Short mmCIF file of C-alpha atoms and ligand atoms in Angstrom, two decimals:
data_model
loop_
_atom_site.label_atom_id
_atom_site.label_comp_id
_atom_site.label_asym_id
_atom_site.label_seq_id
_atom_site.Cartn_x
_atom_site.Cartn_y
_atom_site.Cartn_z
CA MET M 1 23.51 45.36 41.70
CA GLU M 2 22.48 49.02 41.02
CA TYR M 3 19.66 49.54 43.59
CA ILE M 4 20.18 46.84 46.50
CA VAL M 5 22.95 47.33 48.97
CA TYR M 6 23.63 43.99 51.03
CA GLU M 7 26.01 44.10 54.17
CA GLN M 8 26.60 40.90 56.37
CA LYS M 9 27.69 42.27 59.94
CA GLY M 10 28.23 38.98 61.91
CA GLN M 11 25.19 36.97 61.99
CA VAL M 12 22.87 40.00 60.83
CA GLY M 13 22.59 40.82 57.19
CA VAL M 14 21.84 44.46 56.53
CA ILE M 15 19.69 45.19 53.24
CA THR M 16 19.23 48.70 52.33
CA ILE M 17 17.03 49.74 49.02
CA SER M 18 18.95 52.23 47.51
CA ARG M 19 17.26 54.22 44.96
CA GLU M 20 17.36 57.68 46.58
CA LYS M 21 16.35 59.89 43.65
CA ALA M 22 12.95 58.08 43.53
CA LEU M 23 12.61 58.01 47.31
CA ASN M 24 13.12 54.25 47.29
CA ALA M 25 10.51 53.52 44.84
CA LEU M 26 9.89 49.68 43.71
CA ASN M 27 10.55 49.41 40.35
CA SER M 28 10.72 46.12 38.56
CA GLN M 29 14.87 45.92 38.59
CA VAL M 30 14.29 46.73 42.53
CA LEU M 31 11.99 44.04 42.69
CA ASP M 32 14.49 41.69 41.11
CA GLU M 33 17.49 42.58 42.86
CA LEU M 34 16.02 42.19 46.19
CA ASN M 35 14.69 38.81 45.46
CA GLU M 36 18.38 38.11 44.07
CA CYS M 37 19.65 39.51 47.31
CA LEU M 38 17.68 37.26 49.39
CA ASP M 39 18.56 34.41 47.48
CA ALA M 40 22.03 34.88 48.27
CA VAL M 41 21.94 35.61 51.72
CA ASN M 42 24.20 32.82 53.59
CA LEU M 43 21.43 31.02 55.84
CA ASP M 44 24.46 29.18 57.60
CA GLU M 45 25.60 32.45 59.16
CA VAL M 46 22.71 34.94 59.13
CA ARG M 47 20.42 34.59 61.62
CA ALA M 48 18.25 38.01 61.49
CA LEU M 49 17.79 40.71 58.67
CA VAL M 50 17.39 44.41 59.01
CA LEU M 51 15.45 45.86 55.85
CA THR M 52 15.72 49.83 55.50
CA GLY M 53 16.02 52.30 52.68
CA ALA M 54 18.74 54.83 51.55
CA GLY M 55 18.66 58.68 53.14
CA GLN M 56 16.84 60.10 55.57
CA LYS M 57 14.02 61.05 53.63
CA SER M 58 12.17 57.85 52.64
CA PHE M 59 11.69 54.02 53.51
CA VAL M 60 10.11 52.97 50.07
CA ALA M 61 7.67 55.88 48.70
CA GLY M 62 5.80 52.66 46.99
CA ALA M 63 5.51 50.97 43.84
CA ASP M 64 7.40 53.23 41.09
CA ILE M 65 4.22 55.05 39.82
CA GLY M 66 6.26 56.02 36.39
CA GLU M 67 6.62 52.33 35.38
CA MET M 68 2.86 51.44 36.50
CA SER M 69 1.58 54.22 34.86
CA THR M 70 2.07 52.67 31.06
CA LEU M 71 1.05 48.73 32.02
CA THR M 72 -1.40 47.05 30.25
CA LYS M 73 -3.81 44.71 32.35
CA ALA M 74 -1.61 41.84 31.62
CA GLU M 75 1.97 43.82 32.49
CA GLY M 76 -0.01 45.08 35.53
CA GLU M 77 -0.72 41.30 36.74
CA ALA M 78 3.08 40.62 35.95
CA PHE M 79 4.15 43.01 37.91
CA GLY M 80 1.89 42.20 40.79
CA LYS M 81 3.17 38.79 40.90
CA LYS M 82 6.72 39.82 40.75
CA GLY M 83 6.03 42.12 44.04
CA ASN M 84 3.80 39.49 45.54
CA ASP M 85 6.54 36.73 45.14
CA VAL M 86 9.37 38.57 46.51
CA PHE M 87 7.01 40.26 49.59
CA ARG M 88 6.01 36.53 50.12
CA LYS M 89 9.50 35.22 50.17
CA LEU M 90 10.48 38.18 52.87
CA GLU M 91 7.55 36.93 55.09
CA THR M 92 8.29 33.43 54.93
CA PHE M 93 11.99 34.03 54.89
CA PRO M 94 13.73 31.54 57.24
CA VAL M 95 14.87 34.10 59.92
CA PRO M 96 13.34 37.11 61.15
CA VAL M 97 13.26 40.34 59.41
CA ILE M 98 13.31 43.63 60.77
CA ALA M 99 11.89 46.60 58.58
CA ALA M 100 14.00 50.15 59.87
CA ILE M 101 11.65 52.35 58.48
CA ASN M 102 13.39 55.95 57.98
CA GLY M 103 10.99 58.02 56.27
CA PHE M 104 8.29 57.47 53.83
CA ALA M 105 6.38 54.12 53.85
CA LEU M 106 3.59 54.64 51.29
CA GLY M 107 1.48 52.02 49.10
CA GLY M 108 4.02 49.39 48.21
CA GLY M 109 6.60 50.83 51.30
CA CYS M 110 3.99 50.03 53.50
CA GLU M 111 3.28 46.87 52.24
CA ILE M 112 6.74 45.90 52.19
CA SER M 113 7.21 46.70 55.69
CA MET M 114 4.14 44.60 56.56
CA SER M 115 5.69 41.37 55.01
CA CYS M 116 8.44 41.90 57.79
CA ASP M 117 8.18 40.35 61.07
CA ILE M 118 8.86 43.40 63.38
CA ARG M 119 8.45 47.17 62.19
CA ILE M 120 10.14 50.15 64.00
CA CYS M 121 10.61 53.49 62.67
CA SER M 122 12.00 56.79 63.05
CA ASP M 123 9.96 59.98 64.01
CA ASN M 124 9.61 61.36 60.80
CA ALA M 125 8.13 58.26 59.21
CA VAL M 126 4.78 58.34 57.32
CA PHE M 127 2.72 55.39 56.59
CA GLY M 128 -0.03 55.17 54.10
CA GLN M 129 -2.13 53.33 51.45
CA PRO M 130 -2.92 55.89 48.63
CA GLU M 131 -3.67 53.78 45.98
CA VAL M 132 -7.24 54.61 45.95
CA GLY M 133 -6.20 58.37 44.87
CA LEU M 134 -4.27 56.69 42.14
CA GLY M 135 -7.19 54.73 40.62
CA ILE M 136 -6.15 51.05 42.14
CA THR M 137 -6.24 49.14 45.12
CA PRO M 138 -3.34 48.19 47.09
CA GLY M 139 -1.63 45.22 45.10
CA PHE M 140 0.97 44.23 47.03
CA GLY M 141 -0.66 42.35 49.99
CA GLY M 142 -1.93 45.90 51.59
CA THR M 143 -5.61 44.78 51.79
CA GLN M 144 -4.54 41.87 53.46
CA ARG M 145 -1.22 42.01 56.12
CA LEU M 146 -2.71 45.85 57.07
CA ALA M 147 -6.42 44.23 58.54
CA ARG M 148 -4.31 41.40 60.36
CA ILE M 149 -1.72 43.75 61.79
CA VAL M 150 -4.08 46.70 63.00
CA GLY M 151 -7.62 45.03 62.62
CA VAL M 152 -10.28 45.54 60.32
CA GLY M 153 -11.79 49.01 61.03
CA MET M 154 -8.48 50.73 61.18
CA ALA M 155 -7.31 49.27 58.03
CA LYS M 156 -10.31 50.16 55.97
CA GLN M 157 -10.13 53.66 57.55
CA MET M 158 -6.37 53.74 56.13
CA ILE M 159 -7.27 52.31 52.95
CA TYR M 160 -10.87 54.02 52.18
CA THR M 161 -9.46 57.22 52.69
CA GLY M 162 -5.99 57.08 51.53
CA ARG M 163 -4.64 59.45 54.04
CA ASN M 164 -1.39 59.08 55.63
CA ILE M 165 -0.33 58.74 59.19
CA LYS M 166 2.45 59.88 61.16
CA ALA M 167 5.06 57.50 63.30
CA ALA M 168 3.27 58.54 66.33
CA ASP M 169 -0.04 57.41 65.23
CA ALA M 170 1.58 54.02 63.77
CA LEU M 171 2.96 53.05 67.12
CA ARG M 172 -0.76 54.00 68.60
CA ILE M 173 -2.37 51.51 66.36
CA GLY M 174 0.15 49.14 66.32
CA LEU M 175 1.46 49.08 62.62
CA VAL M 176 5.26 49.85 64.35
CA ASN M 177 6.43 48.95 67.77
CA GLU M 178 8.79 51.66 68.41
CA VAL M 179 10.01 55.14 67.20
CA TYR M 180 13.05 56.76 67.37
CA SER M 181 14.10 60.42 67.47
CA ALA M 182 17.70 61.97 66.89
CA GLU M 183 19.59 62.14 69.95
CA VAL M 184 20.65 65.53 70.55
CA ASP M 185 23.23 67.01 73.24
CA ALA M 186 22.88 69.76 76.16
CA GLU M 187 22.80 72.27 73.35
CA GLY M 188 20.34 71.17 71.21
CA ASN M 189 22.86 69.93 68.59
CA VAL M 190 22.02 66.68 66.74
CA VAL M 191 24.61 64.07 67.68
CA LYS M 192 22.78 61.50 66.21
CA THR M 193 20.60 61.58 63.44
CA ALA M 194 16.88 59.52 64.01
CA GLN M 195 17.88 57.43 60.97
CA GLU M 196 21.17 56.71 62.74
CA VAL M 197 19.39 55.87 65.92
CA LEU M 198 16.90 53.95 64.30
CA LEU M 199 19.23 51.83 62.40
CA ALA M 200 21.35 51.05 65.72
CA ALA M 201 18.42 50.04 67.35
CA ALA M 202 17.24 47.66 64.54
CA GLU M 203 21.01 46.17 64.58
CA LYS M 204 20.83 46.00 68.53
CA MET M 205 17.48 44.07 68.20
CA ALA M 206 18.78 41.62 65.16
CA VAL M 207 22.19 40.80 67.20
CA THR M 208 19.59 39.78 70.37
CA ILE M 209 17.75 37.64 68.19
CA ALA M 210 20.77 36.30 66.52
CA LYS M 211 22.24 35.25 70.09
CA ASN M 212 19.04 33.03 70.71
CA ALA M 213 18.96 29.06 69.59
CA PRO M 214 18.58 29.58 65.94
CA ILE M 215 16.43 26.65 65.21
CA ALA M 216 14.27 27.65 67.96
CA VAL M 217 13.88 31.15 66.43
CA ARG M 218 13.12 30.10 63.11
CA ASN M 219 10.64 27.28 64.43
CA CYS M 220 8.76 30.46 66.52
CA LYS M 221 8.36 32.41 63.40
CA LYS M 222 6.96 29.57 61.54
CA ALA M 223 4.58 28.62 64.25
CA ILE M 224 3.15 32.30 64.45
CA ASN M 225 2.92 32.79 60.55
CA ASP M 226 1.48 29.47 59.85
CA GLY M 227 -0.65 29.41 63.01
CA LEU M 228 -2.34 32.38 62.26
CA ASP M 229 -4.02 30.88 58.98
CA LEU M 230 -5.35 27.80 61.08
CA ASP M 231 -7.92 27.31 63.75
CA MET M 232 -6.81 27.21 67.30
CA ASP M 233 -7.16 23.22 67.55
CA GLN M 234 -4.96 22.74 63.99
CA ALA M 235 -2.62 25.87 65.36
CA ILE M 236 -1.74 24.26 68.72
CA VAL M 237 -1.08 20.77 66.92
CA LEU M 238 1.53 22.82 64.41
CA GLU M 239 2.89 24.51 67.58
CA GLU M 240 3.50 20.91 69.15
CA LYS M 241 5.07 19.44 66.12
CA LEU M 242 7.66 22.76 65.96
CA PHE M 243 8.22 22.45 69.73
CA GLY M 244 8.98 18.97 69.36
CA ASP M 245 11.35 19.64 66.61
CA CYS M 246 13.67 21.64 68.84
CA PHE M 247 14.45 18.46 70.98
CA GLU M 248 17.63 16.37 70.73
CA THR M 249 19.27 19.42 68.74
CA GLU M 250 22.63 20.10 70.30
CA ASP M 251 20.94 24.07 71.22
CA GLN M 252 18.16 22.52 73.29
CA LYS M 253 20.33 20.08 74.99
CA TYR M 254 23.18 22.86 75.61
CA GLY M 255 20.27 25.42 76.53
CA MET M 256 18.75 23.42 78.77
CA ALA M 257 22.25 22.18 80.50
CA PHE M 258 23.64 25.50 80.96
CA PHE M 259 20.35 26.37 83.06
CA LEU M 260 20.76 23.39 85.06
CA ASP M 261 24.17 23.58 86.02
CA LYS M 262 24.83 25.32 89.33
CA ASN M 263 28.00 26.64 88.45
CA LYS M 264 27.42 30.34 88.31
CA GLU M 265 31.00 31.22 86.81
CA LYS M 266 30.26 29.33 84.06
CA VAL M 267 29.83 31.73 80.52
CA LYS M 268 27.11 30.77 78.26
CA GLU M 269 28.75 29.57 74.82
CA PRO M 270 26.86 30.90 71.57
CA PHE M 271 24.57 28.53 70.15
CA LYS M 272 25.60 26.48 67.08
CA ASN M 273 22.30 25.98 64.84
CA CYS M 274 22.53 22.19 65.29
N1 LIG D 1 6.93 56.36 42.04
C1 LIG D 1 8.07 57.07 41.23
N2 LIG D 1 8.62 57.98 41.65
C2 LIG D 1 8.41 58.25 42.83
C3 LIG D 1 7.45 57.75 44.00
C4 LIG D 1 6.69 56.60 43.29
N3 LIG D 1 6.08 55.99 44.19
N4 LIG D 1 7.53 58.86 44.76
C5 LIG D 1 8.42 59.52 44.84
N5 LIG D 1 8.92 59.75 43.66
C6 LIG D 1 9.87 60.47 42.69
C7 LIG D 1 9.45 61.87 42.29
O1 LIG D 1 8.75 61.54 41.04
C8 LIG D 1 10.29 62.61 42.39
O2 LIG D 1 10.89 62.41 41.61
P1 LIG D 1 11.78 63.80 40.36
O3 LIG D 1 10.94 64.54 40.19
O4 LIG D 1 12.71 64.46 41.36
O5 LIG D 1 12.35 62.85 39.39
C9 LIG D 1 11.63 62.36 43.50
O6 LIG D 1 10.79 60.80 43.72
C10 LIG D 1 10.95 63.02 44.99
O7 LIG D 1 9.95 63.11 45.12
P2 LIG D 1 9.04 64.44 45.17
O8 LIG D 1 9.70 65.52 44.90
O9 LIG D 1 7.43 64.06 45.09
O10 LIG D 1 8.98 64.54 46.95
P3 LIG D 1 8.57 65.21 47.83
O11 LIG D 1 9.01 65.34 49.03
O12 LIG D 1 7.74 66.51 47.31
O13 LIG D 1 7.41 64.26 48.02
C11 LIG D 1 6.43 62.19 48.49
C12 LIG D 1 7.20 63.19 48.67
C13 LIG D 1 6.50 60.96 49.15
C14 LIG D 1 4.82 62.83 49.45
C15 LIG D 1 5.61 62.12 47.19
O14 LIG D 1 6.89 61.81 46.47
C16 LIG D 1 4.77 61.16 46.77
O15 LIG D 1 3.30 61.22 47.14
N6 LIG D 1 5.22 60.18 46.10
C17 LIG D 1 3.92 58.92 45.87
C18 LIG D 1 3.35 58.16 46.95
C19 LIG D 1 2.71 57.01 46.67
O16 LIG D 1 1.41 57.49 46.18
N7 LIG D 1 2.96 55.78 46.77
C20 LIG D 1 1.89 54.91 46.48
C21 LIG D 1 2.41 54.42 45.11
S1 LIG D 1 1.58 53.16 44.44
C22 LIG D 1 -0.17 46.44 41.78
C23 LIG D 1 0.90 46.20 42.88
C24 LIG D 1 1.60 47.36 43.60
C25 LIG D 1 0.94 48.48 43.87
C26 LIG D 1 -0.41 48.38 43.05
C27 LIG D 1 -0.62 47.53 42.39
N8 LIG D 1 -0.42 45.44 41.16
C28 LIG D 1 -0.89 44.07 41.58
C29 LIG D 1 -0.21 45.58 40.10
C30 LIG D 1 1.54 49.30 44.49
C31 LIG D 1 0.97 50.32 44.38
C32 LIG D 1 1.86 51.78 45.00
O17 LIG D 1 2.66 51.51 45.74
#
């Protein structure tokens, strides 16, 4: 693959969109490779994913404007579908996906981060949906996901004005969960860049998720995602079903037996995913 780097670190998979010269903008090839990469993730081993961009400047600066500029209506639709299919694959991916946003997350970049379960960013991150300034609407789910994450009023303000917001504001409105800065020593020298601190934090969070019972984590993702589209009565039934599915698994039996065991010397074994 030319633009996607994938590394499996134990039970965590790290996907890096690596098209630094164009600030990791999403062209058709990036989308195809990302799709292929997701299909190849070894779900027998991987329990959480981290998605990030190469370099310290940009997570993803949007869909590729050069490629889009000459599209016909039909090609525009096909491009939109390609993006939406892979974003939806990320959103419904069986294991949680953490977006580690290291710089610009504009247009399709903001949208791909919103297809992930959790967003954390570096303090130089910039978010926005600038599409109306280009004569188009957000086309990779921005009008839908932004409103669901930050509320209708704030989403409308961001989308209608097309104005970017900085990391601190993204934190304030709930678009990201955490903001990370560079680590400096007493003399003010940078010991770790914000991007390094961010990636370490994302991987640490992924490891924490990966240590929990995998069937339960997957079912939580499904319950939250699918439940949001239902009314409360139906959503509770869905939760009951996914809760019930955890019983009789080895992980449920082991997790509860471990708690009930009064031998405090005993060390908890890793969950087995069965
Ligand atoms: N596409 C293509 N190339 C891009 C790019 C992008 N989105 N963003 C940056 N680049 C390229 C620049 O052209 C430049 O290339 P060279 O000139 O070096 O060859 C290189 O990356 C470095 O960028 P700059 O020189 O501009 O760097 P600066 O630091 O000066 O500025 C910036 C950084 C992020 C503020 C600026 O590059 C910028 O404003 N970029 C565009 C951001 C943007 O508007 N993003 C939203 C794109 S629209 C749809 C499906 C999806 C979408 C719409 C419809 N359908 C349903 C069909 C999605 C739309 C979008 O995402």
